[in-house]
Every structure is written in structure tokens, then in C-alpha cells.
mmCIF file of C-alpha atoms and ligand atoms in Angstrom:
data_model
loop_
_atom_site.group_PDB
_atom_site.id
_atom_site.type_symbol
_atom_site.label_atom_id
_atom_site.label_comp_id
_atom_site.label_asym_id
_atom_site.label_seq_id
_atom_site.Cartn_x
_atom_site.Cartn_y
_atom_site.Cartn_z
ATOM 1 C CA UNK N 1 29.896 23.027 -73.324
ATOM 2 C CA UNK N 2 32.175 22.195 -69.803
ATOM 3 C CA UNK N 3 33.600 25.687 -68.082
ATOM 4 C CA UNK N 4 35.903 26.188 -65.395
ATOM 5 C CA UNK N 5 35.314 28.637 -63.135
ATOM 6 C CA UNK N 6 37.848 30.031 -60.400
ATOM 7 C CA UNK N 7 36.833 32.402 -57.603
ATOM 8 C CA UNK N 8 39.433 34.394 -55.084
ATOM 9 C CA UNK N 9 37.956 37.494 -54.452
ATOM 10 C CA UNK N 10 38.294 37.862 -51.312
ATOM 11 C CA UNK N 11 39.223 34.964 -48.438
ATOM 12 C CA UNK N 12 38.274 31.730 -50.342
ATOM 13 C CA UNK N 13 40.089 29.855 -52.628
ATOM 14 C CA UNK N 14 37.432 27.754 -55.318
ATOM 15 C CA UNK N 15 37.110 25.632 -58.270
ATOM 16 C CA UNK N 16 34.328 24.380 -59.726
ATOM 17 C CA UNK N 17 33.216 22.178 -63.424
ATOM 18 C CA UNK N 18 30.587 22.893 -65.070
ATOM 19 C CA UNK N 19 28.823 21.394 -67.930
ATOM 20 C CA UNK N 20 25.507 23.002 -69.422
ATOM 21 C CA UNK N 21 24.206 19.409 -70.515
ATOM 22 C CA UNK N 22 25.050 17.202 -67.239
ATOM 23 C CA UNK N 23 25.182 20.260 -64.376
ATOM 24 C CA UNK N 24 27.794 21.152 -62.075
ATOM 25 C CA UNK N 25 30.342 18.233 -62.273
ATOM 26 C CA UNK N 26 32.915 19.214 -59.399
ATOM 27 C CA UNK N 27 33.312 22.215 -56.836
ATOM 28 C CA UNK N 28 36.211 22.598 -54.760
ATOM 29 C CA UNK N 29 36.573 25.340 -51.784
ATOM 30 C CA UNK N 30 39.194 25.981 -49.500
ATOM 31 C CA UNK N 31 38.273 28.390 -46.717
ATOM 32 C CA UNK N 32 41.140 31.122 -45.105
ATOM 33 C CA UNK N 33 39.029 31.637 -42.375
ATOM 34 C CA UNK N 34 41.936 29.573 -39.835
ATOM 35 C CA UNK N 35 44.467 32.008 -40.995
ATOM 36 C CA UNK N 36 42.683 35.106 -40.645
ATOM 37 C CA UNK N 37 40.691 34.967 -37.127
ATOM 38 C CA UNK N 38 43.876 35.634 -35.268
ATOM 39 C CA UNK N 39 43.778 38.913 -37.139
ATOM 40 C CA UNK N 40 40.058 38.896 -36.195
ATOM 41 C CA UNK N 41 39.311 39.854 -40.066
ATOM 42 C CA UNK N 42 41.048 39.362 -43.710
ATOM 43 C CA UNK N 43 44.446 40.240 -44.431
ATOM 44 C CA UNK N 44 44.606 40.941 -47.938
ATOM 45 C CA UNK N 45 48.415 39.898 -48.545
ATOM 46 C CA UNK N 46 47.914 36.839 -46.511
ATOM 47 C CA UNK N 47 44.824 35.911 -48.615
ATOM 48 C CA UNK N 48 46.908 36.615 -51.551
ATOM 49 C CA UNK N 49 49.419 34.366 -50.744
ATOM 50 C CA UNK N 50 47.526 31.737 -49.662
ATOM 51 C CA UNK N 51 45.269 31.869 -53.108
ATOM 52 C CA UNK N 52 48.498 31.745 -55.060
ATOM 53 C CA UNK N 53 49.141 28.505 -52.954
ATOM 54 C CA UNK N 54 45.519 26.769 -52.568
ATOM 55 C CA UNK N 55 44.366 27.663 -56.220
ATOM 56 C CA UNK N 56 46.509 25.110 -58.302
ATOM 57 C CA UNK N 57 45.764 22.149 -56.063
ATOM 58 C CA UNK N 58 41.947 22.708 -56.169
ATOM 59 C CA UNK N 59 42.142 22.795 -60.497
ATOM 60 C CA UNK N 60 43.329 19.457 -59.804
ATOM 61 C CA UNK N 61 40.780 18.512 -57.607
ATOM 62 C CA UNK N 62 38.052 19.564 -59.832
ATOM 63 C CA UNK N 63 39.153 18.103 -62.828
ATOM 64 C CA UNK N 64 39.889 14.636 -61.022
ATOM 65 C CA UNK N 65 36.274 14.920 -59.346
ATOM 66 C CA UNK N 66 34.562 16.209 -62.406
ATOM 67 C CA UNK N 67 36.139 12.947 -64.051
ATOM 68 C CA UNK N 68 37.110 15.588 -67.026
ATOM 69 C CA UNK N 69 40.272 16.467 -68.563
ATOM 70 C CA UNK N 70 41.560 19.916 -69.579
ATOM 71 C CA UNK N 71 41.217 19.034 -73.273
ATOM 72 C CA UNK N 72 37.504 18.580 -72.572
ATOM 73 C CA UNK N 73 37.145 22.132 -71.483
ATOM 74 C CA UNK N 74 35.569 25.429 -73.939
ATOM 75 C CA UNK N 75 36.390 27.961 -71.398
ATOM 76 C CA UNK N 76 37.755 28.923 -68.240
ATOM 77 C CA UNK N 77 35.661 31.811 -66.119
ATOM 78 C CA UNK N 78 36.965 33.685 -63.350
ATOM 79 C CA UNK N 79 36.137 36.699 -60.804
ATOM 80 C CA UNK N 80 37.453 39.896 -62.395
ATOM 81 C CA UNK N 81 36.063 41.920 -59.425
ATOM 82 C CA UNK N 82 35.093 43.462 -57.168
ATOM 83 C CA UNK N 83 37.554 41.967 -54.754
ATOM 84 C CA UNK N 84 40.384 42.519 -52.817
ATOM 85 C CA UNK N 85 43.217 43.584 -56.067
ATOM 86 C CA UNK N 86 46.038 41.201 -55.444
ATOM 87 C CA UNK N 87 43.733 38.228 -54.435
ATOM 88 C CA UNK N 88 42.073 38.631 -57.764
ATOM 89 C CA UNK N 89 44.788 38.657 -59.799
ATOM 90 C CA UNK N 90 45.961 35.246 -58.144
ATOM 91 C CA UNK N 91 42.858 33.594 -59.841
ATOM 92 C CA UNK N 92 42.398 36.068 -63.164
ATOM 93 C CA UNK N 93 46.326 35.167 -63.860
ATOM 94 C CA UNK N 94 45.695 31.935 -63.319
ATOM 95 C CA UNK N 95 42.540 31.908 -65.561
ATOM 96 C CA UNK N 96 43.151 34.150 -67.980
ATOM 97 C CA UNK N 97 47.228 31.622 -68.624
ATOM 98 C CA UNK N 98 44.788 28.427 -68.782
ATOM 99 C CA UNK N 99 42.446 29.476 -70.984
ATOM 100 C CA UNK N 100 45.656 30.856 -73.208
ATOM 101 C CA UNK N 101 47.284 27.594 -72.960
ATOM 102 C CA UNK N 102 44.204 25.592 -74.288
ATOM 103 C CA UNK N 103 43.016 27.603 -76.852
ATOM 104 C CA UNK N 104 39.772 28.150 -75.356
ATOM 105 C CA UNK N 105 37.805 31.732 -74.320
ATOM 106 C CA UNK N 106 38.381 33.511 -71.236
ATOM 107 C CA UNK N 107 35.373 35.041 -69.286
ATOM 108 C CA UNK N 108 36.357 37.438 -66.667
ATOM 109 C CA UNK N 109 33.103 37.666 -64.338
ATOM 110 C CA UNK N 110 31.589 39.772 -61.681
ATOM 111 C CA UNK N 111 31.233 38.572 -58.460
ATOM 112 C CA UNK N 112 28.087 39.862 -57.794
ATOM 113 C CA UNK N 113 26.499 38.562 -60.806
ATOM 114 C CA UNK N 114 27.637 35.198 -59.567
ATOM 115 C CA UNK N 115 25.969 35.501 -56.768
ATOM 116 C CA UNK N 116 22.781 36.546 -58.370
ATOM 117 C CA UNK N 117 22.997 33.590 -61.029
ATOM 118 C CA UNK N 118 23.807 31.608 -58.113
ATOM 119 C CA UNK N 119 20.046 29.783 -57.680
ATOM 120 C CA UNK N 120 20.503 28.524 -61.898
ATOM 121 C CA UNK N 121 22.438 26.239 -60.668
ATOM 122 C CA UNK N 122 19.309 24.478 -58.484
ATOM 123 C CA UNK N 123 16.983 22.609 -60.111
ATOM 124 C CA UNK N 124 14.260 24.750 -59.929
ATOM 125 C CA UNK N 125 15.195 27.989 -62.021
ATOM 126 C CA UNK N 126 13.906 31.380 -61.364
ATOM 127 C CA UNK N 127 12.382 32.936 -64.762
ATOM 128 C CA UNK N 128 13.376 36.943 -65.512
ATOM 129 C CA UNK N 129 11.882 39.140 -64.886
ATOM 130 C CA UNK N 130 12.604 38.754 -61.413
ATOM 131 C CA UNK N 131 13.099 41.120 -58.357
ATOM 132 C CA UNK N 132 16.697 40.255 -56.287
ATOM 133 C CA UNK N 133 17.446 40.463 -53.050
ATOM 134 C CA UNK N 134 21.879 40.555 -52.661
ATOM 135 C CA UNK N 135 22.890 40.722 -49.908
ATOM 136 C CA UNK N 136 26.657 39.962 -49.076
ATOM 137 C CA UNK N 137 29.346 41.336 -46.727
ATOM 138 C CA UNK N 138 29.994 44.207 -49.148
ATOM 139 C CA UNK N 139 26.334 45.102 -50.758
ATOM 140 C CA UNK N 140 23.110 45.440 -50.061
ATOM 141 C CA UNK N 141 20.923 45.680 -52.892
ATOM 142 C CA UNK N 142 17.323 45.289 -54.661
ATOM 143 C CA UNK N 143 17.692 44.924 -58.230
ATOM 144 C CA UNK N 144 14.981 44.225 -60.935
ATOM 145 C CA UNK N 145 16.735 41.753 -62.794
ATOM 146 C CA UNK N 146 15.226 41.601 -66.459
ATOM 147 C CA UNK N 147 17.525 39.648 -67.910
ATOM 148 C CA UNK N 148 21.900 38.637 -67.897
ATOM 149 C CA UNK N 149 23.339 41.942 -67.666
ATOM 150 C CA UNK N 150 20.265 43.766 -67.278
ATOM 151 C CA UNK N 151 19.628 44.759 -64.098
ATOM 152 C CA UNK N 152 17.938 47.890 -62.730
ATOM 153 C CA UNK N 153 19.013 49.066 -59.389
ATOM 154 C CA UNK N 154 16.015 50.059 -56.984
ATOM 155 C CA UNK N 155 17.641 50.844 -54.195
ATOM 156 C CA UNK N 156 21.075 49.767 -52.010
ATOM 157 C CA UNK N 157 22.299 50.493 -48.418
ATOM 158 C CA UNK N 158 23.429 54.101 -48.083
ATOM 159 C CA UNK N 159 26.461 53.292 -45.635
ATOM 160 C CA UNK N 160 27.033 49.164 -43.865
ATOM 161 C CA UNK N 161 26.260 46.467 -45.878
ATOM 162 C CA UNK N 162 24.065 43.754 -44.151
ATOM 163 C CA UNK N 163 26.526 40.985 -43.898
ATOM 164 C CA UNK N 164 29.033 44.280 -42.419
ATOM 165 C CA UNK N 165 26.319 45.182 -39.875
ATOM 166 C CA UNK N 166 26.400 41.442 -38.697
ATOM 167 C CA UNK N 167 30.144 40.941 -38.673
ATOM 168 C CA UNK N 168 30.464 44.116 -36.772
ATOM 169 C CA UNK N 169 27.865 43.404 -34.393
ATOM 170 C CA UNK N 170 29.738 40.177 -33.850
ATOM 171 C CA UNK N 171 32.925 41.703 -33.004
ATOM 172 C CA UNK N 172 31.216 43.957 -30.494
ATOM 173 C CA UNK N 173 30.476 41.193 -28.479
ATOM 174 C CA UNK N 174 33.703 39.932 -28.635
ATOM 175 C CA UNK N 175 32.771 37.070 -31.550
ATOM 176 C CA UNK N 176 34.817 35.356 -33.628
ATOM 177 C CA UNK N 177 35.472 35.796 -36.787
ATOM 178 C CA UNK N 178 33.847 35.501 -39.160
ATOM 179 C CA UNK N 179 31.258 37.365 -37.259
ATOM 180 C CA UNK N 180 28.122 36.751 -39.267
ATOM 181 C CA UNK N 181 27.192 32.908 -38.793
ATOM 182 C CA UNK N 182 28.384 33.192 -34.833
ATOM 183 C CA UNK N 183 26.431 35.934 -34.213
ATOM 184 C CA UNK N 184 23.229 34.037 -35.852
ATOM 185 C CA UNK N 185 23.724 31.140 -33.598
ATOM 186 C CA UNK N 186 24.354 33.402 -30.608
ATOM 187 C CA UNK N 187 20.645 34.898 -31.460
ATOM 188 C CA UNK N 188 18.880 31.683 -31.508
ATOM 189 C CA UNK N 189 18.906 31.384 -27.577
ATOM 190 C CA UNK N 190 17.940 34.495 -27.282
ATOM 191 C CA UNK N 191 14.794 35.917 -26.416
ATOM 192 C CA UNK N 192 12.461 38.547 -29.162
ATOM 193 C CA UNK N 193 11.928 41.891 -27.862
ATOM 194 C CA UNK N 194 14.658 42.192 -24.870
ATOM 195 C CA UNK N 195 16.430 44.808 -27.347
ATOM 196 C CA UNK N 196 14.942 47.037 -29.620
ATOM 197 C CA UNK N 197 17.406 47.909 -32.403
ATOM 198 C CA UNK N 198 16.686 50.764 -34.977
ATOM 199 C CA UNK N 199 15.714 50.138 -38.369
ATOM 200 C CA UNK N 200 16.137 53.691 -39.852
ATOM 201 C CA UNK N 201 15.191 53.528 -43.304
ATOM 202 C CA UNK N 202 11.827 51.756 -42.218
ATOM 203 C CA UNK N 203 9.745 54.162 -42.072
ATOM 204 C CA UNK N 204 10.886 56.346 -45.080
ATOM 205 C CA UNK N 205 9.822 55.664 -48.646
ATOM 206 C CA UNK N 206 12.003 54.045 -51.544
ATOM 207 C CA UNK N 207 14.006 51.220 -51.459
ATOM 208 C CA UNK N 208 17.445 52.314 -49.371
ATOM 209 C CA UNK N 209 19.102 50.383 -46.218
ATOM 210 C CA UNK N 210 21.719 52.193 -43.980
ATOM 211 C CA UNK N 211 22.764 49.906 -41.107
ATOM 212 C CA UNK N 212 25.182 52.273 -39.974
ATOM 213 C CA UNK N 213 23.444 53.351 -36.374
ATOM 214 C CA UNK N 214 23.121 49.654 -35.440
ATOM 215 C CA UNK N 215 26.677 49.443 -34.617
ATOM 216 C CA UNK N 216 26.654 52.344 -32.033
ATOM 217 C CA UNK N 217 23.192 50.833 -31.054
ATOM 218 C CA UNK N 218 25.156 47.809 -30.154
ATOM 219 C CA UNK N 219 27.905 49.622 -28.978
ATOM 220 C CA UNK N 220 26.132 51.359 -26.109
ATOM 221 C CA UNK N 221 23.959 48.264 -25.229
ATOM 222 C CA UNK N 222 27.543 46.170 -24.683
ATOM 223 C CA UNK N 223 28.750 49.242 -22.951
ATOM 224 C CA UNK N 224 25.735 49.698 -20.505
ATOM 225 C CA UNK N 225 25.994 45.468 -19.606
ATOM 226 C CA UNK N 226 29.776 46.290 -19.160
ATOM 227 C CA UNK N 227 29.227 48.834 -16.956
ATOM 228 C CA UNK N 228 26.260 47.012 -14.968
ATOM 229 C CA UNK N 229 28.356 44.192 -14.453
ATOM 230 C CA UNK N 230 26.584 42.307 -16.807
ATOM 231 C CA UNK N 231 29.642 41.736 -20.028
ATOM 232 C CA UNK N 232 29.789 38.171 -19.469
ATOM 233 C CA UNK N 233 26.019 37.638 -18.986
ATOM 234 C CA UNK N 234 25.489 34.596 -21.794
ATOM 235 C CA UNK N 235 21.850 35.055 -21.880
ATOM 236 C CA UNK N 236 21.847 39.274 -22.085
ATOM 237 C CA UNK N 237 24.849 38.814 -25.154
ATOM 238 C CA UNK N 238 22.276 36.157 -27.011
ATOM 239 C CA UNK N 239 19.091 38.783 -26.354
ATOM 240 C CA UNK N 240 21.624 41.470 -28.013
ATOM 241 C CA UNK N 241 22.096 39.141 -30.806
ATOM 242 C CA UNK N 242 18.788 38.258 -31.333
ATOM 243 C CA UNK N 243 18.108 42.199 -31.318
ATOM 244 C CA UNK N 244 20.703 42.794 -33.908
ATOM 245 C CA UNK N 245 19.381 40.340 -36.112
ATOM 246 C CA UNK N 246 15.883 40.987 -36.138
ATOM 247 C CA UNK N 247 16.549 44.489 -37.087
ATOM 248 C CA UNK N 248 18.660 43.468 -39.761
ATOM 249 C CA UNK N 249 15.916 40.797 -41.235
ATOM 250 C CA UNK N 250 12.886 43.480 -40.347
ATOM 251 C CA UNK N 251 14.840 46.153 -42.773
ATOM 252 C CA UNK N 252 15.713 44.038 -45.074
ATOM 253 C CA UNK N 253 12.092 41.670 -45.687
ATOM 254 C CA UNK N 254 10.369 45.682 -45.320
ATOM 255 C CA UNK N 255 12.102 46.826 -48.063
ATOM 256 C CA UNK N 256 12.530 43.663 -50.310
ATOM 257 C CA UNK N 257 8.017 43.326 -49.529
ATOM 258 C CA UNK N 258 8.012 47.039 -50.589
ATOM 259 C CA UNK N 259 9.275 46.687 -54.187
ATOM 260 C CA UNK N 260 7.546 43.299 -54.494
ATOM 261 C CA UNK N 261 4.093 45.186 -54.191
ATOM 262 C CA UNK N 262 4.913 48.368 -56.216
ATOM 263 C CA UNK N 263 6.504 46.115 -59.173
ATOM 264 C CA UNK N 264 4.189 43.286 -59.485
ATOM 265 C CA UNK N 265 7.168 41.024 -59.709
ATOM 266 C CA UNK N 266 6.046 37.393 -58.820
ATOM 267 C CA UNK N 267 9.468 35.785 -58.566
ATOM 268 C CA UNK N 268 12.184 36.673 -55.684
ATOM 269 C CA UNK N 269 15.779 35.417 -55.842
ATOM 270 C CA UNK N 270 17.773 35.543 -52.299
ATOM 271 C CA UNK N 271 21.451 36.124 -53.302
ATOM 272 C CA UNK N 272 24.937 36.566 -51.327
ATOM 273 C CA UNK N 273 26.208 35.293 -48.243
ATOM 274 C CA UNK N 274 23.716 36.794 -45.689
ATOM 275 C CA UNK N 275 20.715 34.846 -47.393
ATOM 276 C CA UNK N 276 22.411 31.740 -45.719
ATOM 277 C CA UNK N 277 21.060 33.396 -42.409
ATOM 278 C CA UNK N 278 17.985 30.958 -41.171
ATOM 279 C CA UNK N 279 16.131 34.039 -39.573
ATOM 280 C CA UNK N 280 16.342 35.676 -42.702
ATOM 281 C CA UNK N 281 14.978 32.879 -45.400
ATOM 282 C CA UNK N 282 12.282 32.419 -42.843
ATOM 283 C CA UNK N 283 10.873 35.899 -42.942
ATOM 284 C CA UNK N 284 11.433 36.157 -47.105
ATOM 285 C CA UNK N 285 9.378 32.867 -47.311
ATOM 286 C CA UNK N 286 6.833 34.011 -45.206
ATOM 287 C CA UNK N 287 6.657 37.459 -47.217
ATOM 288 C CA UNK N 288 6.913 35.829 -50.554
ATOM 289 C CA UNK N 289 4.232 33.447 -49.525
ATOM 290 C CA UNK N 290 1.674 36.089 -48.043
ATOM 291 C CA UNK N 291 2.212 37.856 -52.059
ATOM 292 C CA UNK N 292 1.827 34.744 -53.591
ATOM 293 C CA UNK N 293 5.451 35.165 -54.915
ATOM 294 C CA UNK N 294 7.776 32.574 -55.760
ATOM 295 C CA UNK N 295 10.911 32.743 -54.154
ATOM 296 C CA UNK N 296 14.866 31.325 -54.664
ATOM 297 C CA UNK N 297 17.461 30.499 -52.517
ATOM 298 C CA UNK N 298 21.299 29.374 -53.404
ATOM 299 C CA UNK N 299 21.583 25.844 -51.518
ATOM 300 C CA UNK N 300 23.298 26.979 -48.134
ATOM 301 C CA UNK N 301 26.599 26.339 -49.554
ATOM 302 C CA UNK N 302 26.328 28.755 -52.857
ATOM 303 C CA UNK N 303 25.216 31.725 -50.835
ATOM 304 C CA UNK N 304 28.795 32.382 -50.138
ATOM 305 C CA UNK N 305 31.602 32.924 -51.746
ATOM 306 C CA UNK N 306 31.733 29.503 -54.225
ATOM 307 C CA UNK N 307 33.348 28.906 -57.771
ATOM 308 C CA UNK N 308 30.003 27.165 -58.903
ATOM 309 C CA UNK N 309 28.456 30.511 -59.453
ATOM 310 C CA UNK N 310 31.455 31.617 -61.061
ATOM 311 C CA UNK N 311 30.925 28.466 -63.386
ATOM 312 C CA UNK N 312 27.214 29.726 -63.819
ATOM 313 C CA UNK N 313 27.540 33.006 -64.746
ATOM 314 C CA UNK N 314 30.600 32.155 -67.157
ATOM 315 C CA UNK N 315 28.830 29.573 -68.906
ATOM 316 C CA UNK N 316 25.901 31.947 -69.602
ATOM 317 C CA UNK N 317 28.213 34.937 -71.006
ATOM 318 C CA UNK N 318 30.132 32.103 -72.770
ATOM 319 C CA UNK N 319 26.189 30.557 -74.498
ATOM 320 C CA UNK N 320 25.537 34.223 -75.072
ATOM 321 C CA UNK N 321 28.783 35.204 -77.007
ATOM 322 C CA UNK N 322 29.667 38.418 -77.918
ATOM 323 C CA UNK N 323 33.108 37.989 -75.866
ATOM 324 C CA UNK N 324 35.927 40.197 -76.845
ATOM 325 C CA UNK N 325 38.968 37.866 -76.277
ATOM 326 C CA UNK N 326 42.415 40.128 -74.958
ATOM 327 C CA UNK N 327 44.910 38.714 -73.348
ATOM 328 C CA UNK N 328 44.570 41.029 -70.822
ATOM 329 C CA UNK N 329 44.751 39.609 -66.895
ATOM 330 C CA UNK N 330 41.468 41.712 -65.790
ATOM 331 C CA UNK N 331 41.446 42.707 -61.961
ATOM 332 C CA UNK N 332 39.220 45.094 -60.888
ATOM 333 C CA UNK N 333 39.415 46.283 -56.488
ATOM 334 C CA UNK N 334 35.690 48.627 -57.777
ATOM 335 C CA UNK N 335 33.415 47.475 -60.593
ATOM 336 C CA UNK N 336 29.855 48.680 -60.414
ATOM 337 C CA UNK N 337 27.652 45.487 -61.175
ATOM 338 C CA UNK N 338 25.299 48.767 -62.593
ATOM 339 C CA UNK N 339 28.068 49.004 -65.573
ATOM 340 C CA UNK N 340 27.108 45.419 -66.821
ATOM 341 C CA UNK N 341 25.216 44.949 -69.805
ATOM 342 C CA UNK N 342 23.360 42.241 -71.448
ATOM 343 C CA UNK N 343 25.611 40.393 -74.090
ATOM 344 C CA UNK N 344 25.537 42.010 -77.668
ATOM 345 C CA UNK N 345 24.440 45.516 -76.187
HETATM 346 O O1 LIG G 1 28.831 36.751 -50.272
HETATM 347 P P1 LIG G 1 29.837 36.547 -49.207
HETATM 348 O O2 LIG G 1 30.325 35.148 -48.915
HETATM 349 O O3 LIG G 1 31.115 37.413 -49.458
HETATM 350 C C1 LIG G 1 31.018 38.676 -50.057
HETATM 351 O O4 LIG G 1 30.976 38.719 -51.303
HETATM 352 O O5 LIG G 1 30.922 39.645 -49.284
HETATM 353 O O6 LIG G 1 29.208 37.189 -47.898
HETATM 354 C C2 LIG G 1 29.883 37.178 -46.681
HETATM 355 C C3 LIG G 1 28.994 37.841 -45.641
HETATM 356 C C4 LIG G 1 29.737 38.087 -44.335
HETATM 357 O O7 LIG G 1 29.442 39.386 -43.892
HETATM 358 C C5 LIG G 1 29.160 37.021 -43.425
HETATM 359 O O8 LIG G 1 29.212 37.371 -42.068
HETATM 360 C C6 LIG G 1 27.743 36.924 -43.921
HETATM 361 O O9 LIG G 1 27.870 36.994 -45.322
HETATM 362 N N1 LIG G 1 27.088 35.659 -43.524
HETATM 363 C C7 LIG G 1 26.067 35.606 -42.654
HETATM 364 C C8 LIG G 1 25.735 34.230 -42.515
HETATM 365 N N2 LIG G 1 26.589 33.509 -43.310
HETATM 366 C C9 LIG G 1 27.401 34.409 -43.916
HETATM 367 N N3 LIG G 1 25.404 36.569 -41.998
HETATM 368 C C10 LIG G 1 24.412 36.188 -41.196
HETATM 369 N N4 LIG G 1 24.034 34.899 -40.995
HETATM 370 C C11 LIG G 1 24.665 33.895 -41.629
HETATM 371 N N5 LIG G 1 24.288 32.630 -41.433
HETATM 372 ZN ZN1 LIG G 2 30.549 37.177 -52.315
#
């Protein structure tokens, strides 16, 4: 079986090929990130737009790489949600006309279960049950993944997501975008311990994140340097950033340690574009380790937004079957990855 899958959520444009015999033959990305830092974060009719332009070229691209024709393909997967509206409907409409066009099945899929089927596409494969740690620029969540489609939610951040908490920590100190990746390279000259960030939901039982009070945390620390004299102080702006980011990896490996110990579970997948952050894959492997828990990382370049995990999570609703075929363009802005369920249920 070869898929295509198509991803345009939110501000990148991707195509990837797929083949569940020979692996991933071909992914293709083209990143808006140029057009959007003037704006200093996504414009969703820009991104739109661009998608409608970028997406076509890229199905080329694939195909050519993959070495594959469109004959060869059974299906064509895309990102039904959650996303910015009109950028999804870029690549479902262009999805859901190929698939017509060949005959083949149309898989509309979630974004976020890309992401968390994102590490099947390594050679080492996590086994369910598994616990999973997603953590993107929209969510935050520990999920006891039992199966495709059957996930249990544990617990979730009660206001910021992580990668939010990064990207606005970023822009307080005048970063740019996108604020996550430059504010982790900001922290690694500067010194542990200079600033003391909160992590709220520490101390408190359960699984929930709020990263909400960091920003004002920030906020006041810029404000204080500002006021000292201090804004353009390199060294005090990296100790900020290496404050921001240790609270963010301290809440996060507290909580994701927690539910390892009260479930048992002895495999941990790392999903969504914050488990690119080094700081952060460090302090999971040394958790996972200490439990003697196996744990799974996308290669750098999945943890983002990527079509291979599209491709992956497609193929594996397409092997499963149970696929109602519409001709219905599906484009959903909110779809709770909670209101999954496992093929044939
Ligand atoms: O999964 P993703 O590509 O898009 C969403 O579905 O949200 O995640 C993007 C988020 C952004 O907030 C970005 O700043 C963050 O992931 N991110 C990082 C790093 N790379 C991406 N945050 C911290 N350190 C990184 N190295
Ligand atoms: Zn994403």
C-alpha cells in the first residue's frame, strides 16, 4: 500500500510518500516562516494563500522523489484539523479532488494524532500501551495511548500551551519569530539558577500544566532589566532564557515522571514540536532512564509540523479500514483529538 499525505494546518506547506512495505519514500516541506516574521507571528490569509500556491508544486516533488506515479497510489491522507480553517481547506480540497480523481480512499486525519504516530515512522517502534507526552504550540497533553484512536487523556495545560509559553517568552525579549527554537539557543549561554521561574502546577497533584504566570514572570523580569538599564544586557536576556526554559522542561518532565510511576507504563513517546527542544529530550531521557522506561522521539525534523506523519497516521486508518468514503472536503478550525476512536468502534 503507497499513501499520500498532505499537511497545511497551520504555516507549513508538506508532502510526503509513503509505502507500508519500503517506508517513507519522499517528504517535501516548505516553511512560511520568511513571510510571516515581519508580522512577528502567522497570518492566517497569508498562510492560506501561500498553501494554495506551495501545495501543488511539492505533490510534484514527492512523487518525482518517491520515484512513484499517481497510478501507483491507494490513498491520499490529509490534515482535517485542528488548524487554522482556510489553510486546511487548501490541503483537504486538494486531497479530498486527488483522491476523487484516482479512484482511491480519502483519509481526512488529525493533526495531533500525526504527531503522536509520528515516532512509527523510526525504526525503532514504540509498542501500545504507551504513555505520550504532546507537546506542540497549541497542546499540552499526557495521554495513555492504548491503541489508534484510543487514547485516554490524563491531564492537559489548563491555559498556555508549552510551545505558546516559549514563543511568548521569545517575543518578550524582543525574539524573532518563530520564538521557540531562538529562545532555546538564547538559553544555552545562559547560566542555571540566575532566574527562578514558577512552575505552578508542581506542587499540586494530577496531571495538569498552566504556563500562563510565566509570561508575566517574564514580563516583569524584562521590565525590571529595562528599567535598571540592563534591556540590552546579552548575558542577563540568555539567564532569562535559560530561566524560562527550565521551568518549562521542570513542569513538564514532573508531570510526564508522575504518570509514568502511578501507571506502570514502561514505554514514553515525545510528540509535537516542543520535543525538538534539546533541554527537554535531555531531561525525558534522563527520567525515562532512572524508571527503566523506554522512551521515543520523532527524528528532529518530524517533531514539527511534517506531511510524513500525516502519511503515518493515514496509512494506519487506511490498514485498519472501516473508512466511510463522502465526498465531503472535511475542515475542522476545533476537533478534540478526545473524540477519536479506534477504527471499527
Ligand atoms: O507541532 P508544531 O510544529 O505546530 C503545532 O502543531 O503547534 O509546534 C510548534 C511549536 C511552536 O510553539 C515552536 O516554538 C515550538 O513548537 N518549538 C520549540 C522548538 N522547536 C519548535 N520550542 C522549544 N524549543 C525548540 N527547539
Ligand atoms: Zn503540529
Amino acid at each position: 500500500m503507497r499513501i499520500l499525505g498532505i499537511e497545511s494546518s497551520c504555516d507549513e506547506s508538506a508532502v510526503a510518500v509513503l509505502d507500508d512495505r519500503l517506508g517513507l519514500l519522499s517528504h517535501e516541506l516548505f516553511s512560511q516562516v520568511d513571510l510571516h516574521r515581519l508580522y512577528g507571528g502567522v497570518v492566517p490569509e497569508l498562510a492560506s494563500r501561500d498553501h494554495v500556491q506551495r501545495l501543488l508544486p511539492l505533490v510534484r516533488q514527492a512523487l518525482a522523489r518517491a520515484g512513484t506515479t499517481l497510478a501507483e497510489l491507494d490513498g491520499v491522507a490529509y490534515t482535517a484539523g485542528p488548524g487554522l480553517v482556510g489553510a486546511l481547506l487548501t490541503g483537504a480540497a486538494l486531497g479530498r479532488s486527488m483522491a476523487f480523481a484516482l479512484g482511491v480512499p480519502a483519509v481526512p486525519v488529525h493533526h495531533l494524532e500525526g504527531h503522536l504516530l509520528a515516532p512509527l515512522l523510526e525504526d525503532r517502534v514504540p509498542p501500545f500501551p504507551h504513555l505520550a507526552l504532546l507537546v506542540s504550540g497549541g497542546h499540552t497533553m499526557l495521554i495513555e495511548v492504548r491503541g489508534l484512536g484510543d487514547y485516554h487523556l490524563m491531564g492537559e495545560t489548563r491555559d498556555d500551551a508549552a510551545g505558546e509559553a516559549f514563543d511568548k517568552s521569545a517575543k518578550l525579549l524582543g525574539l524573532p519569530y518563530p520564538g521557540g527554537p531562538e529562545l532555546a539557543r538564547l538559553a544555552e549561554q545562559g547560566r542555571p539558577g540566575i532566574f527562578e521561574f514558577p512552575r505552578p502546577m508542581l506542587d499540586r497533584p494530577g496531571y495538569e500544566f498552566s504556563f500562563s504566570g510565566l509570561k508575566t514572570a517574564v514580563m516583569l523580569a524584562v521590565r525590571e532589566g529595562e528599567a535598571a538599564g540592563l534591556g540590552a544586557d546579552g548575558q542577563r536576556r540568555a539567564d532569562i532564557a535559560r530561566g524560562v526554559q527550565q521551568a518549562i522542561v521542570e513542569s513538564l518532565v514532573g508531570k510526564t515522571a508522575r504518570a509514568l510511576d502511578d501507571t506502570g507504563l514502561s514505554h514514553l513517546v515525545v510528540a509535537g514540536g516542543v520535543s525538538a527542544n534539546r533541554a527537554l529530550r535531555d531531561a525525558l531521557h534522563s527520567a525515562a532512564t532512572a524508571r527503566g522506561v523506554a522512551i521515543y522521539f520523532p527524528r528532529f525534523e518530524f517533531c514539527t509540523d511534517n506531511a510524513a506523519m500525516i502519511a503515518v497516521a493515514g496509512l494506519a486508518r487506511l490498514k485498519a479500514g472501516g473508512q466511510a468514503q463522502h465526498l465531503a472536503i472535511e475542515a475542522r478550525a476545533q476537533w478534540p483529538l478526545m473524540s477519536l476512536r479506534a477504527p471499527g468502534t
